[in-house]
GROMACS .gro file of N, CA, C and O in nm:
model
  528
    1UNK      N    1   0.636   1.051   2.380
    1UNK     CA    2   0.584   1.141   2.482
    1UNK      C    3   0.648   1.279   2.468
    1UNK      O    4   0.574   1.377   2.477
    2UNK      N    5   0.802   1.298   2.445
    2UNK     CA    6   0.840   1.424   2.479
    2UNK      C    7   0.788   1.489   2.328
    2UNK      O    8   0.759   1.609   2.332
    3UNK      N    9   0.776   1.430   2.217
    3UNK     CA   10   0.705   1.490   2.084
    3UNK      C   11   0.624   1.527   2.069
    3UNK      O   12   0.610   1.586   1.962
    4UNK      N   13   0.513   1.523   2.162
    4UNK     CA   14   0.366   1.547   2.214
    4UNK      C   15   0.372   1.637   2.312
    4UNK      O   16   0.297   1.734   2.326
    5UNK      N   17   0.440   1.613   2.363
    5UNK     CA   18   0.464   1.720   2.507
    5UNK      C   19   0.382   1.645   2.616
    5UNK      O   20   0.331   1.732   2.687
    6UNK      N   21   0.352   1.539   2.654
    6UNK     CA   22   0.305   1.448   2.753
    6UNK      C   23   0.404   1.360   2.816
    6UNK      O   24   0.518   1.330   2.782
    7UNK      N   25   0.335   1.328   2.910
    7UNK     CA   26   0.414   1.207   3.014
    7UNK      C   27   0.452   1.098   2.946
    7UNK      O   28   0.436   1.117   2.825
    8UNK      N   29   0.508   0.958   2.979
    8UNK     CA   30   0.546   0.912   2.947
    8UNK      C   31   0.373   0.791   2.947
    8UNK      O   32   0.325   0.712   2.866
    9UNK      N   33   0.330   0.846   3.102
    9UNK     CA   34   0.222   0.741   3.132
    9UNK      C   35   0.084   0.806   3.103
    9UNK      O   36  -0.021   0.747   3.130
   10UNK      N   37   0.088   0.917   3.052
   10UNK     CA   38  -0.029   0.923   2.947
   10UNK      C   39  -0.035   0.877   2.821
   10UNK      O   40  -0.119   0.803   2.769
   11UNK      N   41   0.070   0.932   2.772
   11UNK     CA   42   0.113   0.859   2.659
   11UNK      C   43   0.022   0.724   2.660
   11UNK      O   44  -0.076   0.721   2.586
   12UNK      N   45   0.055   0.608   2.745
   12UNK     CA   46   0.026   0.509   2.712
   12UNK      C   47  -0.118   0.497   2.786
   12UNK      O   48  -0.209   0.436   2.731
   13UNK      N   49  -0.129   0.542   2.877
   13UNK     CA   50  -0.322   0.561   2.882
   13UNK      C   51  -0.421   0.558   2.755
   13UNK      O   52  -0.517   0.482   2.739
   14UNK      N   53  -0.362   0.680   2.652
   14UNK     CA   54  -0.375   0.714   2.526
   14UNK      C   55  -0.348   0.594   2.456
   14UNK      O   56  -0.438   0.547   2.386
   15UNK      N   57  -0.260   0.547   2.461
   15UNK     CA   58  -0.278   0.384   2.384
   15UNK      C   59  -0.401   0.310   2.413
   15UNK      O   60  -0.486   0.268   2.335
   16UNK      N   61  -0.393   0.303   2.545
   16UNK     CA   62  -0.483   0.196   2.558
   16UNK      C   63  -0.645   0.177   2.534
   16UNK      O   64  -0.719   0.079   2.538
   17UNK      N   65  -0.667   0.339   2.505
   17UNK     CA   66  -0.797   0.366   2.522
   17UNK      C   67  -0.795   0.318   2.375
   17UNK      O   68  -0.854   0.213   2.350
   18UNK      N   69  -0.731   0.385   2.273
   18UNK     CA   70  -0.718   0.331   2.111
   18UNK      C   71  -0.754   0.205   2.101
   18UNK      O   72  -0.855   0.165   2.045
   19UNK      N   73  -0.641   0.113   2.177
   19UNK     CA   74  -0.643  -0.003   2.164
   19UNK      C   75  -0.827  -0.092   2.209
   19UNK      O   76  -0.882  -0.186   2.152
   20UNK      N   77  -0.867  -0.021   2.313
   20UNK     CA   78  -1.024  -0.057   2.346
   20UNK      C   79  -1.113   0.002   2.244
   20UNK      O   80  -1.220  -0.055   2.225
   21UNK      N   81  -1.090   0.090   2.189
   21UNK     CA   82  -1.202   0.164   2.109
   21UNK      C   83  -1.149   0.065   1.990
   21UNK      O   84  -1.230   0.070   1.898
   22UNK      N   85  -1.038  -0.026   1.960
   22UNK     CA   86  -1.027  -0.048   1.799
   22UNK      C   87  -0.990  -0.019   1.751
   22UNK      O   88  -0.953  -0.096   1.662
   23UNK      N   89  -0.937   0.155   1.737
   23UNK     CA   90  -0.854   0.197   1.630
   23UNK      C   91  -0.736   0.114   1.606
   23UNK      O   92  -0.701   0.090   1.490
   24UNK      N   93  -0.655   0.054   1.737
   24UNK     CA   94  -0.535   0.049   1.710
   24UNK      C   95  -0.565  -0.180   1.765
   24UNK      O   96  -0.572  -0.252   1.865
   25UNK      N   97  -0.571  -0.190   1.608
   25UNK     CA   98  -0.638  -0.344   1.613
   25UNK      C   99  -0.530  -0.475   1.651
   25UNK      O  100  -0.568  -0.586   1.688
   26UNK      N  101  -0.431  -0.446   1.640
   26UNK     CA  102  -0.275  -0.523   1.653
   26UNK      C  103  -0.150  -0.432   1.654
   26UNK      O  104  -0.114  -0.327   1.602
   27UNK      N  105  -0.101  -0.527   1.738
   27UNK     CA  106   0.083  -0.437   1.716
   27UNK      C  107   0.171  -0.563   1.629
   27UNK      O  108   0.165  -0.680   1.667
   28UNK      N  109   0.233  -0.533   1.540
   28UNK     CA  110   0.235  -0.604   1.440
   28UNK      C  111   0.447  -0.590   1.367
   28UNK      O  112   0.481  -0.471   1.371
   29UNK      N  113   0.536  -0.660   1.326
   29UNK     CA  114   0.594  -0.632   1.240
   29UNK      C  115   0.622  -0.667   1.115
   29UNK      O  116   0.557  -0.759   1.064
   30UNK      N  117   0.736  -0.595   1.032
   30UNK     CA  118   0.721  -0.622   0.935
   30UNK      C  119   0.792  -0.681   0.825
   30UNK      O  120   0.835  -0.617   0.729
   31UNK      N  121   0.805  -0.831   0.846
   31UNK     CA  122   0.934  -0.947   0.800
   31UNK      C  123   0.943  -0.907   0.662
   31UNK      O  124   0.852  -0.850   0.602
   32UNK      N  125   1.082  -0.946   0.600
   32UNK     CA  126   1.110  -0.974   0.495
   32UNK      C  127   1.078  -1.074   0.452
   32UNK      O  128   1.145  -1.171   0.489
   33UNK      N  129   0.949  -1.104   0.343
   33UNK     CA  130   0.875  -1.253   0.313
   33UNK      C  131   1.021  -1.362   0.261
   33UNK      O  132   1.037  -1.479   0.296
   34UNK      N  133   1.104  -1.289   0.178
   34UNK     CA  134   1.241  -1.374   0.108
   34UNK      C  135   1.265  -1.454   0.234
   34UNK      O  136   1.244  -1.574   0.251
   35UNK      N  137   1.322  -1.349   0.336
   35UNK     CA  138   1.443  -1.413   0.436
   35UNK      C  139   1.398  -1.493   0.556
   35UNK      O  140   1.471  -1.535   0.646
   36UNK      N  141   1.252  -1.509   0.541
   36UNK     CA  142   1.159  -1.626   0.636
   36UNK      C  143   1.110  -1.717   0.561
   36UNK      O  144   1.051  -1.809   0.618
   37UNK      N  145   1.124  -1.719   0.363
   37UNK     CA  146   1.116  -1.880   0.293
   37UNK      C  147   0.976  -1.847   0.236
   37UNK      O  148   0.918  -1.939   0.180
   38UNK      N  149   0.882  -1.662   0.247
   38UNK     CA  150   0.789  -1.680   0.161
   38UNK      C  151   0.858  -1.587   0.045
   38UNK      O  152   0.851  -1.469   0.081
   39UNK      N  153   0.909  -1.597  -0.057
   39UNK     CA  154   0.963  -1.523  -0.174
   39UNK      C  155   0.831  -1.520  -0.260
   39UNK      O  156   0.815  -1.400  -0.285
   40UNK      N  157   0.756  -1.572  -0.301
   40UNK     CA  158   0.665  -1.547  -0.403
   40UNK      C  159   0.503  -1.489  -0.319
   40UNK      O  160   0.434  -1.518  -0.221
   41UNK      N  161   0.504  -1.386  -0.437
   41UNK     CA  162   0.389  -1.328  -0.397
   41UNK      C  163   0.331  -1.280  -0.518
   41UNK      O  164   0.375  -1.225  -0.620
   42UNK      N  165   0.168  -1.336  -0.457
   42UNK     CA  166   0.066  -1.328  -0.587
   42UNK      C  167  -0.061  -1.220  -0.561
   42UNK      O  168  -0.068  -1.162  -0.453
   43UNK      N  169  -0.130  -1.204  -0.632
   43UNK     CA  170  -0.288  -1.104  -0.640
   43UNK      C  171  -0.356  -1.235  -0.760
   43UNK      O  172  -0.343  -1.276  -0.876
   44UNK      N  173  -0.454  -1.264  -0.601
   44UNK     CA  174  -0.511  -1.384  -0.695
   44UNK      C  175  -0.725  -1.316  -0.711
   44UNK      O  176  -0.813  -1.282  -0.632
   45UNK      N  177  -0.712  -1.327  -0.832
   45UNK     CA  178  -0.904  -1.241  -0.810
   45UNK      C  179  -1.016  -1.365  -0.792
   45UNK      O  180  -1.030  -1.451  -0.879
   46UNK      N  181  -1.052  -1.365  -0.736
   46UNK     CA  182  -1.187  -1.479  -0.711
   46UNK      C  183  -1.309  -1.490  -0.792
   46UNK      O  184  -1.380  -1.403  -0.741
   47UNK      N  185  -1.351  -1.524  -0.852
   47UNK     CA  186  -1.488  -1.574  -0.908
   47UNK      C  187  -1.577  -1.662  -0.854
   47UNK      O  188  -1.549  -1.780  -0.832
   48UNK      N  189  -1.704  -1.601  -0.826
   48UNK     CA  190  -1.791  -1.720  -0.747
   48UNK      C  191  -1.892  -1.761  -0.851
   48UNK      O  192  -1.917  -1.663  -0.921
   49UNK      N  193  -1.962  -1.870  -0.889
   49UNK     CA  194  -2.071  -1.906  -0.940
   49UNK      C  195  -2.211  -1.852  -0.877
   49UNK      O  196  -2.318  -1.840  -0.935
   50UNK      N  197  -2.189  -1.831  -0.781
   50UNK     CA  198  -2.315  -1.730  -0.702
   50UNK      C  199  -2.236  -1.710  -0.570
   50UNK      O  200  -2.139  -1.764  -0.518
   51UNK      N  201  -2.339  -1.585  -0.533
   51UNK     CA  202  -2.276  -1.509  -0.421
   51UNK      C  203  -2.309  -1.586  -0.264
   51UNK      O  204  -2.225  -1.594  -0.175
   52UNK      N  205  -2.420  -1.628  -0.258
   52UNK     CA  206  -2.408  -1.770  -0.145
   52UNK      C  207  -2.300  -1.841  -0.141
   52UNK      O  208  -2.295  -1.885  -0.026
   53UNK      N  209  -2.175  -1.892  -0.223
   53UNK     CA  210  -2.106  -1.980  -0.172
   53UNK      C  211  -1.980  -1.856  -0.054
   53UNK      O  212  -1.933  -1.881   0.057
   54UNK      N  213  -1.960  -1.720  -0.147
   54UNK     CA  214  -1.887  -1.636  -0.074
   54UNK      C  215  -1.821  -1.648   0.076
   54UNK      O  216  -1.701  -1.645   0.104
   55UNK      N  217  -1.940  -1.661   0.171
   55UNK     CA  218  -1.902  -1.669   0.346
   55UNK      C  219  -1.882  -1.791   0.368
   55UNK      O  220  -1.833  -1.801   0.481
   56UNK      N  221  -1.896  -1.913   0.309
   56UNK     CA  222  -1.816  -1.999   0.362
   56UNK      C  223  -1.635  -1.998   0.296
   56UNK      O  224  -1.542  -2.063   0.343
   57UNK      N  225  -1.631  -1.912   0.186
   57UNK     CA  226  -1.492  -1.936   0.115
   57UNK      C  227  -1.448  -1.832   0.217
   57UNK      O  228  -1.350  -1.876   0.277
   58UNK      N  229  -1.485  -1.710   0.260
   58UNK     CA  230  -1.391  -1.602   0.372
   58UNK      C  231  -1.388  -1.679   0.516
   58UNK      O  232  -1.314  -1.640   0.605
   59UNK      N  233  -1.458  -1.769   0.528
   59UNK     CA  234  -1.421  -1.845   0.684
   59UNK      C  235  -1.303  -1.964   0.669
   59UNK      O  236  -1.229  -2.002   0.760
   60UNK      N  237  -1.305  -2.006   0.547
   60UNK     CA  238  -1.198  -2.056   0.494
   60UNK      C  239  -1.051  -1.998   0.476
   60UNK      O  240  -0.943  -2.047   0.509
   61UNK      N  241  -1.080  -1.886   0.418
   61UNK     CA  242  -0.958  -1.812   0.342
   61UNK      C  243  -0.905  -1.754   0.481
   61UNK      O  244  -0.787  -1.774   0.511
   62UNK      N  245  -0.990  -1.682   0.567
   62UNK     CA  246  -0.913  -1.648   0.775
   62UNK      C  247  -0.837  -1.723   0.799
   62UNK      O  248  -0.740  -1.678   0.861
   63UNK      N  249  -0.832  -1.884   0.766
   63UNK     CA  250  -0.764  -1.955   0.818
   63UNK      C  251  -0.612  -1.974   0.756
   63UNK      O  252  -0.520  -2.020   0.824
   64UNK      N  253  -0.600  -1.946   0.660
   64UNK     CA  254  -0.514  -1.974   0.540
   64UNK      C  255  -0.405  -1.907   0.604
   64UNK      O  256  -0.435  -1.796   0.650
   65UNK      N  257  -0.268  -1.949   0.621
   65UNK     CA  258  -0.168  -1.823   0.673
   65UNK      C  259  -0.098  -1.775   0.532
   65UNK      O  260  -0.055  -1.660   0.539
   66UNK      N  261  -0.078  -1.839   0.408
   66UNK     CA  262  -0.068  -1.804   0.265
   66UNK      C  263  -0.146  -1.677   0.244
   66UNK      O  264  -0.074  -1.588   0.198
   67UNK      N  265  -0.239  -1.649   0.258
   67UNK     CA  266  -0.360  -1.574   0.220
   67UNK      C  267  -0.285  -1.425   0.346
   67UNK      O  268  -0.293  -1.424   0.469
   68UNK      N  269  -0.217  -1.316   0.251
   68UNK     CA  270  -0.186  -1.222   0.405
   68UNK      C  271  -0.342  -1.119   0.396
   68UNK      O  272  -0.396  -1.093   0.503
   69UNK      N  273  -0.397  -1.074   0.280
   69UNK     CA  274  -0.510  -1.011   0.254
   69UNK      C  275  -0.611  -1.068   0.181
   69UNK      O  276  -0.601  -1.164   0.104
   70UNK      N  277  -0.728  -0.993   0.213
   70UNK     CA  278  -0.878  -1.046   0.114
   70UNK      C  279  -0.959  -0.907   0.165
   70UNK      O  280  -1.001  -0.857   0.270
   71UNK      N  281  -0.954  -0.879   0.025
   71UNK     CA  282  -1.007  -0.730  -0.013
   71UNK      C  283  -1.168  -0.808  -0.107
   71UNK      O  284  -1.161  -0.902  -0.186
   72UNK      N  285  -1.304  -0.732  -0.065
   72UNK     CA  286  -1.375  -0.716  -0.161
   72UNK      C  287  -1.346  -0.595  -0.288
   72UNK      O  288  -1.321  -0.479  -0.255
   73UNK      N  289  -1.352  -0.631  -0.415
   73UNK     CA  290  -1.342  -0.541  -0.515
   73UNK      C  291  -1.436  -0.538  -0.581
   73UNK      O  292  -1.527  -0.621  -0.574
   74UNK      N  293  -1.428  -0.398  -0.693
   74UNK     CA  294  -1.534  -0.363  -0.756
   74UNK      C  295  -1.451  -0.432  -0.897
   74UNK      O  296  -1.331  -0.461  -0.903
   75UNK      N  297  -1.585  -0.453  -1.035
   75UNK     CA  298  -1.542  -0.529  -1.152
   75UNK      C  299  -1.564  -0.660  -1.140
   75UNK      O  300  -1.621  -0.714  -1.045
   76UNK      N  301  -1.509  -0.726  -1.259
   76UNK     CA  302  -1.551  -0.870  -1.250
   76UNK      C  303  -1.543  -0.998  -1.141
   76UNK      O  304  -1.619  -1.093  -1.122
   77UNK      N  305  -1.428  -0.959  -1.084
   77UNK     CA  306  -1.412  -1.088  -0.942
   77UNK      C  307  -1.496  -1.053  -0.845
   77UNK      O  308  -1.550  -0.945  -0.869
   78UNK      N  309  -1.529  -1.100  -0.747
   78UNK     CA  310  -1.578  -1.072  -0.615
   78UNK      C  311  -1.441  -1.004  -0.526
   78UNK      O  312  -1.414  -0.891  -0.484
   79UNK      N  313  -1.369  -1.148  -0.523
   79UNK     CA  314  -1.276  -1.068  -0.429
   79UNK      C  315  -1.097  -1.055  -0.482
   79UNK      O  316  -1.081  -1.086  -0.600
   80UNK      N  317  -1.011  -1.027  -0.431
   80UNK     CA  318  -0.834  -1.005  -0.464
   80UNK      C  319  -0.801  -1.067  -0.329
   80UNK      O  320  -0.873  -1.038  -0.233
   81UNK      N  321  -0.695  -1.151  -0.312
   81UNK     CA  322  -0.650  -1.190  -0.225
   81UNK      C  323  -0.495  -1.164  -0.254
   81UNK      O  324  -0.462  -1.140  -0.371
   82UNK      N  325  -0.394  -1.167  -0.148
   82UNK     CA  326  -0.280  -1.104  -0.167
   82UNK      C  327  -0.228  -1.264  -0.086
   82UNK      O  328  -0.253  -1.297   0.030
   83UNK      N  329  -0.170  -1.324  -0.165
   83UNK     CA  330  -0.095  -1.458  -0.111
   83UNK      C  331   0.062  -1.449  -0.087
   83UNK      O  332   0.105  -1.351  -0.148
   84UNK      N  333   0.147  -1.507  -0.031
   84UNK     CA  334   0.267  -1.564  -0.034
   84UNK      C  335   0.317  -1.679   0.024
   84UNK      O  336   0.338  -1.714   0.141
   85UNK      N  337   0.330  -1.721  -0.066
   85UNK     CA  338   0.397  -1.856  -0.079
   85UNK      C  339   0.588  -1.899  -0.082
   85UNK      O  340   0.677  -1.815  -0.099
   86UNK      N  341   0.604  -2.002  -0.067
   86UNK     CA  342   0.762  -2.093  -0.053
   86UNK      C  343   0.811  -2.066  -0.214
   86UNK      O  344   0.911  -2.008  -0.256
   87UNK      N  345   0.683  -2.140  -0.296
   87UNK     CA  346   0.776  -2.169  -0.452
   87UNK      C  347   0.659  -2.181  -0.535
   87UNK      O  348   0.553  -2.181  -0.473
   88UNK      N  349   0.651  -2.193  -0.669
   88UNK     CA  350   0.570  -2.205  -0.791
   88UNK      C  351   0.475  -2.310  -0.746
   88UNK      O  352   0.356  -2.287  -0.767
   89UNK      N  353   0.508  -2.420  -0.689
   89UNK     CA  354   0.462  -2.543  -0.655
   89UNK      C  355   0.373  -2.552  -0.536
   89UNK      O  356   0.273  -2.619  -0.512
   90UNK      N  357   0.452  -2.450  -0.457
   90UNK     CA  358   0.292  -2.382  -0.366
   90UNK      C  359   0.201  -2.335  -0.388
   90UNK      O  360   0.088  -2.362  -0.347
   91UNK      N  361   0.240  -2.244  -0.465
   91UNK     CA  362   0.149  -2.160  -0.532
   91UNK      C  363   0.044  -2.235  -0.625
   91UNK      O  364  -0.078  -2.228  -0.612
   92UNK      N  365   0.117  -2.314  -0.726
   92UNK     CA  366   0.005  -2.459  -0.785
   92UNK      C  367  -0.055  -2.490  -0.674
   92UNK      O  368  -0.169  -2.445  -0.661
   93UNK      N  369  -0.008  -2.559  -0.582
   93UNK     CA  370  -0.124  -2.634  -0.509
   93UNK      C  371  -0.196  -2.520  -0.413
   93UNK      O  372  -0.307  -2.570  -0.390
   94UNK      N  373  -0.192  -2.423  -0.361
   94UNK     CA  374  -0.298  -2.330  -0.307
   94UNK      C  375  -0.407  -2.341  -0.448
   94UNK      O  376  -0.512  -2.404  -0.456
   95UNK      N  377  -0.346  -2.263  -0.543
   95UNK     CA  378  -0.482  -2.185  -0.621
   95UNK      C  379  -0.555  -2.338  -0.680
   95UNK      O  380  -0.676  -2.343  -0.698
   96UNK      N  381  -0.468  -2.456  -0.705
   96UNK     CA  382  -0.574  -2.582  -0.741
   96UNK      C  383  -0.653  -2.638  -0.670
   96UNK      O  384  -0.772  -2.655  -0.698
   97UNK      N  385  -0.567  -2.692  -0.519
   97UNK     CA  386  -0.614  -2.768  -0.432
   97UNK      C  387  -0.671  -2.681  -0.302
   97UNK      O  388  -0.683  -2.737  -0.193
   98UNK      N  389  -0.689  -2.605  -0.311
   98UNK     CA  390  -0.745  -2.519  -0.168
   98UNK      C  391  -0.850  -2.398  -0.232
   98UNK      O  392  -0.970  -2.394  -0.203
   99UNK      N  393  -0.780  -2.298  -0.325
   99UNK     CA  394  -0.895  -2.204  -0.359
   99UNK      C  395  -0.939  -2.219  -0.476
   99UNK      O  396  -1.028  -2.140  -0.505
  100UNK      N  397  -0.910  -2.292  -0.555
  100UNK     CA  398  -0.984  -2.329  -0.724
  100UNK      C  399  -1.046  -2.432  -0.707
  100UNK      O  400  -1.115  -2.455  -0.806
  101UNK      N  401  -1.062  -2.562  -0.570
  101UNK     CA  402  -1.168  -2.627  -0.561
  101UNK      C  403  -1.200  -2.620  -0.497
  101UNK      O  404  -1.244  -2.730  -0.463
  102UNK      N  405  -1.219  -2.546  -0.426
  102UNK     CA  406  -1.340  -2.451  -0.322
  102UNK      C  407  -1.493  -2.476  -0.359
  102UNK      O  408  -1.510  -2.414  -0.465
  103UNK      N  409  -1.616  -2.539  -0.320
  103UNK     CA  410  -1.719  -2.516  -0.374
  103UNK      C  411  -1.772  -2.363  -0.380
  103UNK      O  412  -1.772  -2.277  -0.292
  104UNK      N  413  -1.831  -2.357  -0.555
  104UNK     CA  414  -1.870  -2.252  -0.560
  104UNK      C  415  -1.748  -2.140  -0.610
  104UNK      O  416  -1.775  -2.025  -0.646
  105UNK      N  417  -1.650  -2.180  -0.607
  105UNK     CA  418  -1.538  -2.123  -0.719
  105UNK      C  419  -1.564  -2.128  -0.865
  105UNK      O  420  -1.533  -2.234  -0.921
  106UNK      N  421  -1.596  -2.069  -0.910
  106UNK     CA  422  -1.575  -2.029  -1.061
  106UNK      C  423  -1.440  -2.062  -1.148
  106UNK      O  424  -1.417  -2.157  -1.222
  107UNK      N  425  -1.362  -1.955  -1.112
  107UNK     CA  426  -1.253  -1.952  -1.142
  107UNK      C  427  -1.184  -1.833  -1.102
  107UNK      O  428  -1.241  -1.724  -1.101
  108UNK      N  429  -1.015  -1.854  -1.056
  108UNK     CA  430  -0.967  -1.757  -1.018
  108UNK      C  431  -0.835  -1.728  -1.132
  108UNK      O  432  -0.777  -1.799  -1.215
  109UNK      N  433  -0.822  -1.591  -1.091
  109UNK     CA  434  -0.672  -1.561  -1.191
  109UNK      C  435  -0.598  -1.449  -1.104
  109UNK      O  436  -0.647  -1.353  -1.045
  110UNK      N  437  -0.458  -1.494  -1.114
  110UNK     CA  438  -0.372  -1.500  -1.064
  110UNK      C  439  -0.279  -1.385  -1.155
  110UNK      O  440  -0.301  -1.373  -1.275
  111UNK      N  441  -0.157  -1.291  -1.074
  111UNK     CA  442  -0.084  -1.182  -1.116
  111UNK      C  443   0.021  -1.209  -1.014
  111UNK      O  444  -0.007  -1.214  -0.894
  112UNK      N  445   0.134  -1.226  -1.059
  112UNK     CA  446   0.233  -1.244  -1.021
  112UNK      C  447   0.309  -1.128  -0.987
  112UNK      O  448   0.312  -1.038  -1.072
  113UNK      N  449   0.370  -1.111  -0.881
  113UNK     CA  450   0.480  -0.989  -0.814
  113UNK      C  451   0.610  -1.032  -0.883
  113UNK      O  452   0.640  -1.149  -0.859
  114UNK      N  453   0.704  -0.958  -0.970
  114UNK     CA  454   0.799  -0.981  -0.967
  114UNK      C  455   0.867  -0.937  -0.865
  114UNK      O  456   0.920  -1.007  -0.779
  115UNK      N  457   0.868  -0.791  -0.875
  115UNK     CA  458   0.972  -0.715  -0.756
  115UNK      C  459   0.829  -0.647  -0.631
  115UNK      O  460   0.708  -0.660  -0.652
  116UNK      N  461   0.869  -0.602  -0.552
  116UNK     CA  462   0.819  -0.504  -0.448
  116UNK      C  463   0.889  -0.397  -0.454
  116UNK      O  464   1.009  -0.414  -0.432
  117UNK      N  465   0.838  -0.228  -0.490
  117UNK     CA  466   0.874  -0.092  -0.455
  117UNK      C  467   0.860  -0.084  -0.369
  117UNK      O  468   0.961  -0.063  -0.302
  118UNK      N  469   0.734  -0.093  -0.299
  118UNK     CA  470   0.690  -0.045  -0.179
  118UNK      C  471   0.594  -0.101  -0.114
  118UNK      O  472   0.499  -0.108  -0.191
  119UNK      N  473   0.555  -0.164   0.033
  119UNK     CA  474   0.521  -0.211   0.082
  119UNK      C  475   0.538  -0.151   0.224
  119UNK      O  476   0.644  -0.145   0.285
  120UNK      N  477   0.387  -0.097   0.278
  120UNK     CA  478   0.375  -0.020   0.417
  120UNK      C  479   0.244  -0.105   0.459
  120UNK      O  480   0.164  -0.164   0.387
  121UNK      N  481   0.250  -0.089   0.625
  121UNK     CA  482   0.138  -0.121   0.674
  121UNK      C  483   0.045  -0.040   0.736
  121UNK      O  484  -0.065  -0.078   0.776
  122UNK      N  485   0.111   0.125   0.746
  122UNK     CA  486   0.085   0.227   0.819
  122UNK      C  487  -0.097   0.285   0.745
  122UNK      O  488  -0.152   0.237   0.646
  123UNK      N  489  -0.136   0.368   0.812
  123UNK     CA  490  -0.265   0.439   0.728
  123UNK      C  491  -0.206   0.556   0.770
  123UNK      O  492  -0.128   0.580   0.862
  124UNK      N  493  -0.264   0.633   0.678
  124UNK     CA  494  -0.236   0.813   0.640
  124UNK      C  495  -0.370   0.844   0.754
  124UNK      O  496  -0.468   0.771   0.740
  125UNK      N  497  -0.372   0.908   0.823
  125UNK     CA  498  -0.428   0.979   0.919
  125UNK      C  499  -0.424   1.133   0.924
  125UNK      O  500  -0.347   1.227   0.945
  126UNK      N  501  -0.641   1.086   0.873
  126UNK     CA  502  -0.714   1.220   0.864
  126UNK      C  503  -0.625   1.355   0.953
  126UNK      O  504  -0.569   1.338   1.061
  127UNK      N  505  -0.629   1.474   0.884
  127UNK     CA  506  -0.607   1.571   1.002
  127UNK      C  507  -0.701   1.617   1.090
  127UNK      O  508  -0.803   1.559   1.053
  128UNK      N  509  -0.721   1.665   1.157
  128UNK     CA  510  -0.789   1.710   1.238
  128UNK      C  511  -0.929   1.800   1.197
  128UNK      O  512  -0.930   1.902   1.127
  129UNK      N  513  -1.032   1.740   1.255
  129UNK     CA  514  -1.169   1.751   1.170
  129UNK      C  515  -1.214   1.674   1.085
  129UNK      O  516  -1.311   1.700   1.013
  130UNK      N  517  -1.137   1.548   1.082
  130UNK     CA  518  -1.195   1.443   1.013
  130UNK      C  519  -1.179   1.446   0.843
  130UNK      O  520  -1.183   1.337   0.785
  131UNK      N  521  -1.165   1.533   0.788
  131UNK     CA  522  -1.112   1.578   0.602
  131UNK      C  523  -0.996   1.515   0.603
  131UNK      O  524  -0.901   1.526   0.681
  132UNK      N  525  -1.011   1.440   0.498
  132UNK     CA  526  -0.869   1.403   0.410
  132UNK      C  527  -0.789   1.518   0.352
  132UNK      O  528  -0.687   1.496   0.288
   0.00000   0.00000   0.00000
């Protein structure tokens, strides 16, 4: 509030309206995956045999708490999913037993994180007038 030059209880008026319009979709933080037991993290790309099986695999994949993202991409996969997992052995059994026999899976391939540089959850916000 005092950075803005507003009240304390506009300020949060101003939240709330965000929060109804959507912009502001969750309040959220941001764990260290190691020091809560998920250390491995993958970019797994999806392949479908046709694009009908797709919406039942994303009503699937919502549920998944492994699964932190699912991005549609452009190029050969349909989609990138951003997983983390316990150990190697999780990771086997997600991509075998949950998203590689998925009906209508093709085949998926998998890219392993060694390290993390950087990892934000924030968005860069347009200036004013809507231009990047």
């Amino acid at each position: 509030a005092r950075r803005v030059g507003l009240s304390t209880a506009a300020v949060h008026e101003r939240i709330k309206k965000l929060e109804q319009a959507g912009v502001i979709r969750r309040w959220t933080v941001l764990l260290d995956a190691a020091a809560v037991g998920s250390p491995v993290t993958s970019f797994v790309e999806v392949f479908f045999e046709h694009p009908r099986h797709e919406t039942a695999f994303l009503e699937r994949v919502a549920d998944m708490e492994e699964v932190q993202e699912c991005h549609h991409v452009t190029g050969e996969s349909s989609l990138l999913l951003k997983v983390r997992v316990a150990d190697m052995e999780s990771l086997q059994q997600l991509l075998l037993k949950e998203l590689g026999a998925f009906e209508g899976v093709r085949q998926t391939r998998t890219v392993m994180a060694l390290s993390t540089v950087k990892e934000e959850t924030f968005v860069p916000l347009a200036p004013e007038g809507g231009e990047s």
